[in-house]
């Protein structure tokens, strides 16, 4: 047979859930496709499978199996596509033409399509085939509507709507959360995060240690797709309140946008006993807040800087110049491949410097000296009882400030609702400007109150859960020299307000002062400003 006439067939298979069976199972589709290939006298090239992939929410261009199939057609290794029925190709209609038919025919307009449920050649222009695509889409729309209605009914009944259970959770009953063996991995993830590790760092640690969860049907699809952990998986775990017993629905903005939705739109369906220690959860959330609140106060820098934990400069963002009282910046002028830390004139190549007076201090010696002195200062200056006492006093001051802001907001609302005497003298434009200013002031006050209330509640949670005792114990009893960079900088940012340094007559670093935070939690900046 002429090779140009020979059908080189690629079998395409898709299923949307590992629970699918019968006519939609991999085995059934595979057998039907191979039988059709045999019937039409084609050569089987290979199977291209999209596992646990929605044909409704995931277009053809976003499916790995389908993209691999398209590639072998471009390479000329296949000229025929065999699939079970139209619903396996898509449940969205338009992507079949735009993302499958057009790209294939641009490469090889003679490519054939066969449907294996009846072993007939498939043509998109056929009216019945178009109807099948429309029916597949309608079926998914109906399923989505039924599922959404079912979820709404369960929420109104204070029950958790059905969905994949988070890692470490075996079941959620009416009054409890049942953990499984994978909860140990969840605890390990929270422990690392509480020590300052980033989500990517945690993912890298788990992947390098080849830690994988014990598989169950509910988790297999999520974790078997890759042998490595991703930072998005870690993010989902660390931000899921179900681990402390808070049943929340509609956490995501949408199916395709996993960022958290507005707090006032979250739906709590139940409270359960937590499956991880509450103090551990609070420590992790506090660490998130620290990274969100961090800004630089250096001169000539207006932009907010993200708090970098993974850096070779251990004291970056902490040490400040004794003369200028501003934070030192860090610079690496080492040439690639060189081991020399100094120039021929004796200037350091790896150093901290003051952006105002240009004082330069070699980083390695400064890091070593400062960390030794900080260790002594922490052991003598940190005490859980003292921290708790200071935090209680700060909370009482904070409560008064919140009440003051609430009174200001009420006064602003009152001014907005009435017409003061001076209103009569305003032109229409001036009146509109006045009303707009009132609205802006009210929104600003609401935002301030919301922020203050968040810090108040977060601090109360840390007090009541025992988190302060954990923090104090870590700071006092940990040998800083054995910590990795994430953990070291976590301790330093938690406990140190500032370290003032200068350069001696022999260019040696000299520590002028180490000032500790009275309250070693990320809300200390606010506490010190009230």
Short mmCIF file of C-alpha atoms in Angstrom, two decimals:
data_model
loop_
_atom_site.label_atom_id
_atom_site.label_comp_id
_atom_site.label_asym_id
_atom_site.label_seq_id
_atom_site.Cartn_x
_atom_site.Cartn_y
_atom_site.Cartn_z
CA UNK A 1 0.00 0.00 0.00
CA UNK A 2 1.25 3.50 -0.80
CA UNK A 3 2.52 5.24 2.35
CA UNK A 4 0.59 8.36 1.36
CA UNK A 5 -2.67 6.36 1.51
CA UNK A 6 -1.80 4.51 4.72
CA UNK A 7 -3.76 5.68 7.76
CA UNK A 8 -1.35 6.26 10.65
CA UNK A 9 -3.79 6.50 13.54
CA UNK A 10 -3.43 8.32 16.86
CA UNK A 11 -5.92 7.28 19.53
CA UNK A 12 -7.24 10.13 21.71
CA UNK A 13 -8.76 9.43 25.12
CA UNK A 14 -10.11 11.84 27.73
CA UNK A 15 -11.89 11.31 31.01
CA UNK A 16 -12.90 13.93 33.54
CA UNK A 17 -12.61 11.90 36.75
CA UNK A 18 -10.87 8.75 37.98
CA UNK A 19 -14.29 7.62 39.18
CA UNK A 20 -15.61 7.37 35.64
CA UNK A 21 -16.32 3.85 34.46
CA UNK A 22 -18.22 1.92 31.80
CA UNK A 23 -18.45 3.84 28.51
CA UNK A 24 -16.11 6.62 29.61
CA UNK A 25 -13.31 4.58 31.18
CA UNK A 26 -9.81 4.55 29.70
CA UNK A 27 -10.02 0.81 29.07
CA UNK A 28 -13.31 1.07 27.17
CA UNK A 29 -12.20 4.03 25.02
CA UNK A 30 -8.84 2.39 24.30
CA UNK A 31 -10.41 -0.90 23.21
CA UNK A 32 -13.04 0.84 21.03
CA UNK A 33 -10.45 3.07 19.35
CA UNK A 34 -8.11 0.16 18.59
CA UNK A 35 -10.97 -1.90 17.20
CA UNK A 36 -11.88 0.94 14.84
CA UNK A 37 -8.26 1.36 13.72
CA UNK A 38 -8.14 -2.34 12.92
CA UNK A 39 -11.47 -2.14 11.08
CA UNK A 40 -10.35 0.72 8.80
CA UNK A 41 -6.99 -0.94 8.13
CA UNK A 42 -4.94 1.72 9.87
CA UNK A 43 -1.69 1.49 11.81
CA UNK A 44 -1.83 2.24 15.53
CA UNK A 45 0.72 4.98 16.33
CA UNK A 46 -0.03 5.54 20.01
CA UNK A 47 -2.50 6.70 22.64
CA UNK A 48 -2.76 10.28 23.80
CA UNK A 49 -4.62 10.58 27.08
CA UNK A 50 -5.85 13.56 29.07
CA UNK A 51 -6.44 12.19 32.54
CA UNK A 52 -8.92 13.73 34.97
CA UNK A 53 -9.43 16.64 32.57
CA UNK A 54 -12.66 18.54 32.11
CA UNK A 55 -13.80 18.95 28.52
CA UNK A 56 -16.03 21.83 29.62
CA UNK A 57 -13.60 23.99 31.62
CA UNK A 58 -10.35 23.05 29.86
CA UNK A 59 -10.10 23.90 26.18
CA UNK A 60 -8.16 21.74 23.73
CA UNK A 61 -5.22 24.16 23.66
CA UNK A 62 -4.72 23.65 27.41
CA UNK A 63 -4.70 19.84 27.37
CA UNK A 64 -1.32 18.14 27.38
CA UNK A 65 -2.49 14.90 25.73
CA UNK A 66 -4.20 16.72 22.88
CA UNK A 67 -1.20 19.01 22.32
CA UNK A 68 1.10 15.97 22.09
CA UNK A 69 -1.28 14.49 19.50
CA UNK A 70 -1.23 17.70 17.46
CA UNK A 71 2.57 17.67 17.55
CA UNK A 72 2.88 14.21 15.98
CA UNK A 73 0.53 15.33 13.21
CA UNK A 74 2.73 18.37 12.59
CA UNK A 75 5.75 16.05 12.53
CA UNK A 76 4.02 13.90 9.87
CA UNK A 77 3.95 10.80 12.11
CA UNK A 78 0.15 10.55 12.06
CA UNK A 79 -2.60 11.46 9.60
CA UNK A 80 -5.65 10.09 11.37
CA UNK A 81 -7.31 10.81 14.73
CA UNK A 82 -9.59 8.25 16.38
CA UNK A 83 -11.80 9.16 19.36
CA UNK A 84 -14.79 7.57 21.06
CA UNK A 85 -17.42 10.31 20.66
CA UNK A 86 -17.72 14.09 20.41
CA UNK A 87 -17.89 14.58 24.18
CA UNK A 88 -14.35 13.16 24.45
CA UNK A 89 -13.05 15.90 22.15
CA UNK A 90 -14.78 18.75 23.94
CA UNK A 91 -17.86 19.95 25.73
CA UNK A 92 -17.30 23.54 24.65
CA UNK A 93 -18.02 23.37 20.87
CA UNK A 94 -15.94 26.28 19.52
CA UNK A 95 -12.51 24.99 20.56
CA UNK A 96 -12.91 21.92 18.30
CA UNK A 97 -12.82 24.13 15.23
CA UNK A 98 -10.36 26.80 16.41
CA UNK A 99 -7.89 24.65 18.33
CA UNK A 100 -8.12 21.23 16.66
CA UNK A 101 -9.54 21.25 13.11
CA UNK A 102 -7.84 24.47 11.90
CA UNK A 103 -4.34 23.66 13.25
CA UNK A 104 -4.49 20.10 11.87
CA UNK A 105 -5.76 21.07 8.42
CA UNK A 106 -3.15 23.83 8.20
CA UNK A 107 -0.51 21.12 8.61
CA UNK A 108 -2.19 18.32 6.67
CA UNK A 109 -5.58 18.99 5.03
CA UNK A 110 -5.93 15.27 4.26
CA UNK A 111 -6.04 14.23 7.93
CA UNK A 112 -8.92 11.87 8.71
CA UNK A 113 -11.10 11.65 11.83
CA UNK A 114 -12.92 8.52 12.98
CA UNK A 115 -15.47 8.09 15.78
CA UNK A 116 -15.04 4.69 17.45
CA UNK A 117 -18.51 4.31 18.95
CA UNK A 118 -19.81 3.58 15.46
CA UNK A 119 -16.50 3.23 13.50
CA UNK A 120 -17.57 5.93 11.05
CA UNK A 121 -15.48 8.69 9.51
CA UNK A 122 -16.18 11.97 11.24
CA UNK A 123 -16.71 15.30 9.46
CA UNK A 124 -17.33 18.53 11.35
CA UNK A 125 -19.56 19.81 8.53
CA UNK A 126 -22.01 16.93 9.04
CA UNK A 127 -25.24 18.17 10.66
CA UNK A 128 -25.51 15.18 13.01
CA UNK A 129 -21.95 15.65 14.20
CA UNK A 130 -22.62 19.33 14.94
CA UNK A 131 -25.74 18.30 16.85
CA UNK A 132 -23.66 15.82 18.90
CA UNK A 133 -21.23 18.58 19.88
CA UNK A 134 -24.12 20.83 20.93
CA UNK A 135 -25.71 18.00 22.95
CA UNK A 136 -22.40 17.30 24.72
CA UNK A 137 -22.17 20.98 25.70
CA UNK A 138 -25.80 21.08 26.88
CA UNK A 139 -25.24 17.95 28.99
CA UNK A 140 -22.34 19.61 30.82
CA UNK A 141 -24.34 22.80 31.32
CA UNK A 142 -27.12 20.76 32.93
CA UNK A 143 -24.68 18.88 35.15
CA UNK A 144 -23.09 22.16 36.22
CA UNK A 145 -26.48 23.68 37.07
CA UNK A 146 -27.53 20.59 39.05
CA UNK A 147 -24.21 20.49 40.89
CA UNK A 148 -24.38 24.19 41.77
CA UNK A 149 -27.95 23.84 43.01
CA UNK A 150 -26.95 20.80 45.07
CA UNK A 151 -24.08 22.76 46.62
CA UNK A 152 -26.39 25.67 47.45
CA UNK A 153 -28.84 23.28 49.14
CA UNK A 154 -26.08 21.69 51.22
CA UNK A 155 -24.72 25.09 52.28
CA UNK A 156 -28.19 26.18 53.44
CA UNK A 157 -28.36 22.94 55.43
CA UNK A 158 -24.98 23.74 57.07
CA UNK A 159 -23.32 20.77 55.37
CA UNK A 160 -20.08 20.69 53.38
CA UNK A 161 -20.81 20.55 49.65
CA UNK A 162 -19.16 17.69 47.83
CA UNK A 163 -15.68 18.29 46.43
CA UNK A 164 -12.20 16.82 46.64
CA UNK A 165 -11.07 16.67 50.26
CA UNK A 166 -7.88 18.54 51.17
CA UNK A 167 -4.65 16.61 51.75
CA UNK A 168 -4.55 14.92 55.15
CA UNK A 169 -8.32 14.74 55.55
CA UNK A 170 -10.11 11.44 55.09
CA UNK A 171 -13.68 12.52 55.74
CA UNK A 172 -15.82 15.37 57.09
CA UNK A 173 -18.78 14.24 59.14
CA UNK A 174 -21.54 16.32 60.73
CA UNK A 175 -19.49 17.05 63.84
CA UNK A 176 -15.82 16.26 63.11
CA UNK A 177 -12.98 16.13 60.61
CA UNK A 178 -11.32 12.73 60.23
CA UNK A 179 -7.60 12.99 59.47
CA UNK A 180 -5.59 10.34 57.64
CA UNK A 181 -1.87 9.47 57.62
CA UNK A 182 -1.09 12.34 55.25
CA UNK A 183 -1.82 14.84 58.02
CA UNK A 184 1.83 14.35 59.05
CA UNK A 185 2.88 15.92 55.72
CA UNK A 186 0.45 18.80 56.30
CA UNK A 187 1.92 19.41 59.77
CA UNK A 188 5.43 19.36 58.31
CA UNK A 189 4.38 21.95 55.69
CA UNK A 190 2.90 24.24 58.35
CA UNK A 191 5.97 23.82 60.56
CA UNK A 192 8.30 24.87 57.73
CA UNK A 193 6.08 27.85 56.86
CA UNK A 194 6.04 28.99 60.50
CA UNK A 195 9.85 29.17 60.35
CA UNK A 196 9.80 31.57 57.43
CA UNK A 197 10.15 29.16 54.51
CA UNK A 198 8.49 30.35 51.31
CA UNK A 199 5.93 28.23 49.49
CA UNK A 200 8.49 27.47 46.77
CA UNK A 201 11.11 26.55 49.37
CA UNK A 202 8.69 24.10 51.02
CA UNK A 203 7.83 22.57 47.64
CA UNK A 204 11.54 22.16 46.85
CA UNK A 205 12.20 20.49 50.24
CA UNK A 206 9.35 18.00 49.81
CA UNK A 207 10.42 17.21 46.24
CA UNK A 208 14.10 16.78 47.15
CA UNK A 209 13.18 14.48 50.04
CA UNK A 210 10.85 12.58 47.67
CA UNK A 211 8.00 12.95 50.14
CA UNK A 212 4.75 11.98 48.46
CA UNK A 213 1.34 11.48 50.05
CA UNK A 214 -0.18 8.05 50.45
CA UNK A 215 -2.58 7.92 47.54
CA UNK A 216 -6.32 7.66 47.64
CA UNK A 217 -8.84 8.24 44.87
CA UNK A 218 -9.59 11.73 46.14
CA UNK A 219 -5.95 12.82 45.98
CA UNK A 220 -4.50 10.73 43.18
CA UNK A 221 -5.50 13.11 40.41
CA UNK A 222 -4.09 16.12 42.25
CA UNK A 223 -0.67 14.76 43.14
CA UNK A 224 0.07 12.11 40.51
CA UNK A 225 0.16 14.63 37.67
CA UNK A 226 3.73 15.52 38.66
CA UNK A 227 6.39 13.86 40.77
CA UNK A 228 7.34 17.26 42.16
CA UNK A 229 5.44 19.48 44.53
CA UNK A 230 4.42 22.92 43.30
CA UNK A 231 4.24 26.16 45.25
CA UNK A 232 0.55 26.47 44.32
CA UNK A 233 -0.23 23.21 46.12
CA UNK A 234 1.61 24.47 49.21
CA UNK A 235 -0.25 27.78 48.99
CA UNK A 236 -3.60 26.00 48.87
CA UNK A 237 -2.74 23.93 51.97
CA UNK A 238 -1.38 26.83 54.03
CA UNK A 239 -4.41 29.02 53.33
CA UNK A 240 -7.15 26.44 53.86
CA UNK A 241 -8.99 27.14 57.16
CA UNK A 242 -10.51 23.64 57.13
CA UNK A 243 -7.37 22.48 58.97
CA UNK A 244 -8.41 24.55 62.00
CA UNK A 245 -12.00 23.42 61.72
CA UNK A 246 -13.40 26.34 59.70
CA UNK A 247 -15.58 24.96 56.94
CA UNK A 248 -15.52 27.53 54.15
CA UNK A 249 -17.13 27.43 50.74
CA UNK A 250 -16.47 29.71 47.73
CA UNK A 251 -12.89 30.51 48.79
CA UNK A 252 -11.72 31.02 45.19
CA UNK A 253 -12.75 34.01 43.09
CA UNK A 254 -13.68 31.61 40.31
CA UNK A 255 -12.88 28.15 38.98
CA UNK A 256 -10.03 29.55 36.88
CA UNK A 257 -8.82 32.10 39.46
CA UNK A 258 -7.61 30.52 42.69
CA UNK A 259 -6.86 33.79 44.50
CA UNK A 260 -9.05 34.21 47.59
CA UNK A 261 -12.34 35.97 47.13
CA UNK A 262 -13.59 38.88 49.25
CA UNK A 263 -14.01 37.96 52.93
CA UNK A 264 -17.61 39.14 53.00
CA UNK A 265 -18.45 36.60 50.27
CA UNK A 266 -17.00 33.57 52.07
CA UNK A 267 -19.58 31.09 53.28
CA UNK A 268 -18.91 29.18 56.50
CA UNK A 269 -20.86 25.98 56.67
CA UNK A 270 -19.62 24.53 59.98
CA UNK A 271 -17.13 24.68 62.86
CA UNK A 272 -15.17 21.55 63.77
CA UNK A 273 -12.37 20.69 66.17
CA UNK A 274 -9.04 21.56 64.45
CA UNK A 275 -6.79 18.85 62.98
CA UNK A 276 -3.60 20.92 63.33
CA UNK A 277 -2.58 22.96 66.41
CA UNK A 278 -4.20 26.39 66.41
CA UNK A 279 -0.95 28.05 67.54
CA UNK A 280 0.82 26.62 64.49
CA UNK A 281 -1.83 28.04 62.16
CA UNK A 282 -1.53 31.46 63.83
CA UNK A 283 2.26 31.43 63.51
CA UNK A 284 1.98 30.77 59.77
CA UNK A 285 -0.61 33.52 59.23
CA UNK A 286 1.58 35.92 61.22
CA UNK A 287 4.53 35.08 58.99
CA UNK A 288 2.39 35.81 55.91
CA UNK A 289 1.47 39.17 57.45
CA UNK A 290 5.12 39.97 58.12
CA UNK A 291 5.98 39.52 54.45
CA UNK A 292 2.95 41.57 53.37
CA UNK A 293 3.74 44.43 55.77
CA UNK A 294 7.43 44.74 54.99
CA UNK A 295 8.59 48.01 53.40
CA UNK A 296 12.01 49.55 53.09
CA UNK A 297 12.81 52.87 54.73
CA UNK A 298 16.00 53.59 52.80
CA UNK A 299 16.53 56.99 51.17
CA UNK A 300 15.97 57.40 47.43
CA UNK A 301 13.78 54.29 47.36
CA UNK A 302 10.08 55.01 47.00
CA UNK A 303 8.87 51.63 45.82
CA UNK A 304 7.78 49.01 48.35
CA UNK A 305 10.16 46.08 48.42
CA UNK A 306 9.12 42.50 48.85
CA UNK A 307 10.68 40.87 51.91
CA UNK A 308 13.33 38.48 50.58
CA UNK A 309 14.16 35.62 52.90
CA UNK A 310 16.38 33.61 50.56
CA UNK A 311 19.47 35.80 50.19
CA UNK A 312 23.19 35.40 50.80
CA UNK A 313 23.12 38.61 52.86
CA UNK A 314 21.79 37.38 56.18
CA UNK A 315 21.31 40.86 57.67
CA UNK A 316 19.75 42.52 54.64
CA UNK A 317 16.89 44.79 55.74
CA UNK A 318 18.00 44.64 59.40
CA UNK A 319 21.36 46.40 59.91
CA UNK A 320 21.56 50.17 59.72
CA UNK A 321 24.30 52.80 59.51
CA UNK A 322 25.35 54.28 62.87
CA UNK A 323 26.07 57.67 61.30
CA UNK A 324 23.02 58.09 59.02
CA UNK A 325 20.50 55.89 60.88
CA UNK A 326 19.19 54.30 57.68
CA UNK A 327 19.18 50.66 56.57
CA UNK A 328 22.26 49.37 54.80
CA UNK A 329 21.88 47.93 51.33
CA UNK A 330 23.76 44.86 50.12
CA UNK A 331 25.86 44.35 46.99
CA UNK A 332 27.65 41.43 45.36
CA UNK A 333 30.46 42.59 43.07
CA UNK A 334 32.15 39.21 42.83
CA UNK A 335 33.17 38.17 39.36
CA UNK A 336 31.84 34.81 38.20
CA UNK A 337 34.19 31.98 39.16
CA UNK A 338 36.44 34.07 41.44
CA UNK A 339 37.02 33.24 45.10
CA UNK A 340 38.67 36.55 46.00
CA UNK A 341 36.48 38.59 48.34
CA UNK A 342 38.55 41.81 48.05
CA UNK A 343 39.89 44.10 45.31
CA UNK A 344 43.62 44.78 45.00
CA UNK A 345 43.09 47.95 47.04
CA UNK A 346 41.51 45.91 49.83
CA UNK A 347 37.91 46.95 49.17
CA UNK A 348 35.34 44.20 49.85
CA UNK A 349 33.45 42.73 46.91
CA UNK A 350 30.66 41.25 49.02
CA UNK A 351 29.43 43.96 51.34
CA UNK A 352 26.76 46.07 52.99
CA UNK A 353 26.84 49.78 52.22
CA UNK A 354 25.10 52.96 53.29
CA UNK A 355 23.41 54.66 50.31
CA UNK A 356 23.94 58.07 51.97
CA UNK A 357 27.53 58.11 53.28
CA UNK A 358 28.79 55.13 51.22
CA UNK A 359 30.27 53.32 54.23
CA UNK A 360 31.13 49.76 53.18
CA UNK A 361 31.35 46.79 55.55
CA UNK A 362 32.40 43.33 54.38
CA UNK A 363 29.39 41.04 54.80
CA UNK A 364 30.90 37.73 55.94
CA UNK A 365 32.63 39.15 59.04
CA UNK A 366 29.67 41.37 59.91
CA UNK A 367 27.22 38.48 59.62
CA UNK A 368 29.32 36.30 61.93
CA UNK A 369 29.89 38.97 64.60
CA UNK A 370 26.30 40.21 64.59
CA UNK A 371 24.73 36.75 64.82
CA UNK A 372 26.92 35.88 67.82
CA UNK A 373 25.89 39.10 69.60
CA UNK A 374 22.24 38.70 68.67
CA UNK A 375 22.22 35.20 70.17
CA UNK A 376 23.31 36.62 73.55
CA UNK A 377 20.87 39.53 73.35
CA UNK A 378 17.91 37.24 72.60
CA UNK A 379 18.67 34.86 75.45
CA UNK A 380 18.72 37.77 77.91
CA UNK A 381 15.96 39.93 76.45
CA UNK A 382 13.09 37.64 75.41
CA UNK A 383 10.53 36.33 77.89
CA UNK A 384 7.06 34.96 77.13
CA UNK A 385 5.40 36.51 80.21
CA UNK A 386 6.85 39.94 79.45
CA UNK A 387 5.76 39.72 75.80
CA UNK A 388 2.23 38.71 76.78
CA UNK A 389 1.99 41.58 79.27
CA UNK A 390 3.13 44.13 76.68
CA UNK A 391 0.75 42.70 74.11
CA UNK A 392 -2.19 42.98 76.52
CA UNK A 393 -1.38 46.65 77.14
CA UNK A 394 -1.06 47.30 73.42
CA UNK A 395 -4.41 45.61 72.76
CA UNK A 396 -6.17 47.91 75.22
CA UNK A 397 -4.66 50.95 73.46
CA UNK A 398 -5.59 49.47 70.08
CA UNK A 399 -9.20 48.92 71.21
CA UNK A 400 -9.46 52.61 72.13
CA UNK A 401 -8.07 53.62 68.75
CA UNK A 402 -10.63 51.42 66.98
CA UNK A 403 -13.46 53.02 68.97
CA UNK A 404 -12.12 56.49 68.11
CA UNK A 405 -12.09 55.61 64.40
CA UNK A 406 -15.62 54.20 64.63
CA UNK A 407 -16.84 57.46 66.22
CA UNK A 408 -15.12 59.45 63.44
CA UNK A 409 -16.88 57.28 60.86
CA UNK A 410 -20.28 57.82 62.49
CA UNK A 411 -19.66 61.59 62.55
CA UNK A 412 -18.73 61.48 58.86
CA UNK A 413 -21.89 59.54 58.07
CA UNK A 414 -23.95 62.10 59.97
CA UNK A 415 -22.35 64.97 58.05
CA UNK A 416 -23.11 63.16 54.83
CA UNK A 417 -26.75 62.54 55.71
CA UNK A 418 -27.67 66.12 56.67
CA UNK A 419 -27.19 69.45 54.98
CA UNK A 420 -25.03 71.74 57.17
CA UNK A 421 -25.79 75.49 56.92
CA UNK A 422 -22.77 76.21 54.71
CA UNK A 423 -24.18 73.86 52.04
CA UNK A 424 -26.54 76.58 50.88
CA UNK A 425 -23.63 78.78 49.82
CA UNK A 426 -22.05 76.06 47.63
CA UNK A 427 -22.44 75.86 43.88
CA UNK A 428 -23.58 72.58 42.36
CA UNK A 429 -20.01 71.63 41.48
CA UNK A 430 -18.78 72.50 44.98
CA UNK A 431 -21.63 70.51 46.53
CA UNK A 432 -20.77 67.45 44.39
CA UNK A 433 -17.11 67.81 45.40
CA UNK A 434 -18.08 68.01 49.09
CA UNK A 435 -20.23 64.86 48.86
CA UNK A 436 -17.45 63.01 47.03
CA UNK A 437 -14.94 64.04 49.72
CA UNK A 438 -17.28 62.71 52.42
CA UNK A 439 -17.50 59.38 50.59
CA UNK A 440 -13.70 59.16 50.26
CA UNK A 441 -13.23 59.92 53.96
CA UNK A 442 -15.76 57.26 54.94
CA UNK A 443 -14.11 54.62 52.75
CA UNK A 444 -10.71 55.52 54.19
CA UNK A 445 -12.00 55.23 57.76
CA UNK A 446 -13.66 51.89 57.00
CA UNK A 447 -10.38 50.56 55.62
CA UNK A 448 -8.48 51.80 58.68
CA UNK A 449 -10.97 50.19 61.06
CA UNK A 450 -10.89 46.92 59.15
CA UNK A 451 -7.07 46.82 59.28
CA UNK A 452 -6.94 47.65 63.00
CA UNK A 453 -9.59 45.05 63.80
CA UNK A 454 -7.62 42.45 61.85
CA UNK A 455 -4.44 43.16 63.85
CA UNK A 456 -6.42 43.11 67.09
CA UNK A 457 -8.05 39.76 66.32
CA UNK A 458 -4.79 38.23 65.05
CA UNK A 459 -2.96 39.30 68.21
CA UNK A 460 -5.74 37.97 70.44
CA UNK A 461 -5.57 34.64 68.61
CA UNK A 462 -1.84 34.43 69.23
CA UNK A 463 -2.34 35.16 72.92
CA UNK A 464 -5.15 32.66 73.43
CA UNK A 465 -3.61 29.82 71.39
CA UNK A 466 -0.22 29.74 73.08
CA UNK A 467 1.60 31.06 70.01
CA UNK A 468 3.52 33.64 72.07
CA UNK A 469 5.06 30.89 74.20
CA UNK A 470 6.13 29.01 71.06
CA UNK A 471 7.72 32.16 69.60
CA UNK A 472 9.60 32.98 72.80
CA UNK A 473 10.87 29.41 73.14
CA UNK A 474 12.11 29.34 69.54
CA UNK A 475 13.91 32.67 69.85
CA UNK A 476 15.62 31.88 73.16
CA UNK A 477 16.48 28.20 72.69
CA UNK A 478 17.51 28.05 69.04
CA UNK A 479 21.16 28.08 67.98
CA UNK A 480 21.15 30.69 65.23
CA UNK A 481 24.34 29.38 63.64
CA UNK A 482 22.75 26.07 62.61
CA UNK A 483 19.66 27.59 60.96
CA UNK A 484 19.30 27.88 57.21
CA UNK A 485 18.76 31.32 55.68
CA UNK A 486 14.93 31.20 55.81
CA UNK A 487 14.84 30.20 59.48
CA UNK A 488 17.60 32.60 60.52
CA UNK A 489 15.99 35.62 58.89
CA UNK A 490 12.63 34.58 60.32
CA UNK A 491 14.10 34.78 63.84
CA UNK A 492 15.92 38.04 63.11
CA UNK A 493 12.89 39.82 61.64
CA UNK A 494 10.71 38.51 64.48
CA UNK A 495 12.91 39.70 67.31
CA UNK A 496 15.19 42.51 66.09
CA UNK A 497 14.01 46.08 65.67
CA UNK A 498 17.37 47.36 64.50
CA UNK A 499 21.09 46.61 64.60
CA UNK A 500 23.25 49.72 64.34
CA UNK A 501 26.79 49.16 63.03
CA UNK A 502 29.82 51.18 61.94
CA UNK A 503 33.29 50.56 60.54
CA UNK A 504 36.27 50.74 62.92
CA UNK A 505 39.68 52.33 62.31
CA UNK A 506 41.00 49.02 60.95
CA UNK A 507 37.89 48.52 58.81
CA UNK A 508 36.54 46.00 61.31
CA UNK A 509 32.75 46.00 61.88
CA UNK A 510 31.63 47.42 65.22
CA UNK A 511 28.15 46.92 66.68
CA UNK A 512 26.82 50.08 68.29
CA UNK A 513 23.43 48.81 69.42
CA UNK A 514 21.04 45.87 69.13
CA UNK A 515 17.43 46.93 69.76
CA UNK A 516 14.88 44.18 70.29
CA UNK A 517 11.16 44.28 69.50
CA UNK A 518 9.11 44.46 72.65
CA UNK A 519 6.50 42.30 70.93
CA UNK A 520 8.13 39.79 68.50
CA UNK A 521 5.18 39.37 66.14
CA UNK A 522 4.65 41.12 62.78
CA UNK A 523 2.17 43.58 64.27
CA UNK A 524 4.98 45.17 66.33
CA UNK A 525 5.36 48.02 63.80
CA UNK A 526 1.77 49.04 64.42
CA UNK A 527 2.18 48.57 68.18
CA UNK A 528 5.21 50.86 68.25
CA UNK A 529 3.36 53.57 66.31
CA UNK A 530 0.28 53.77 68.55
#
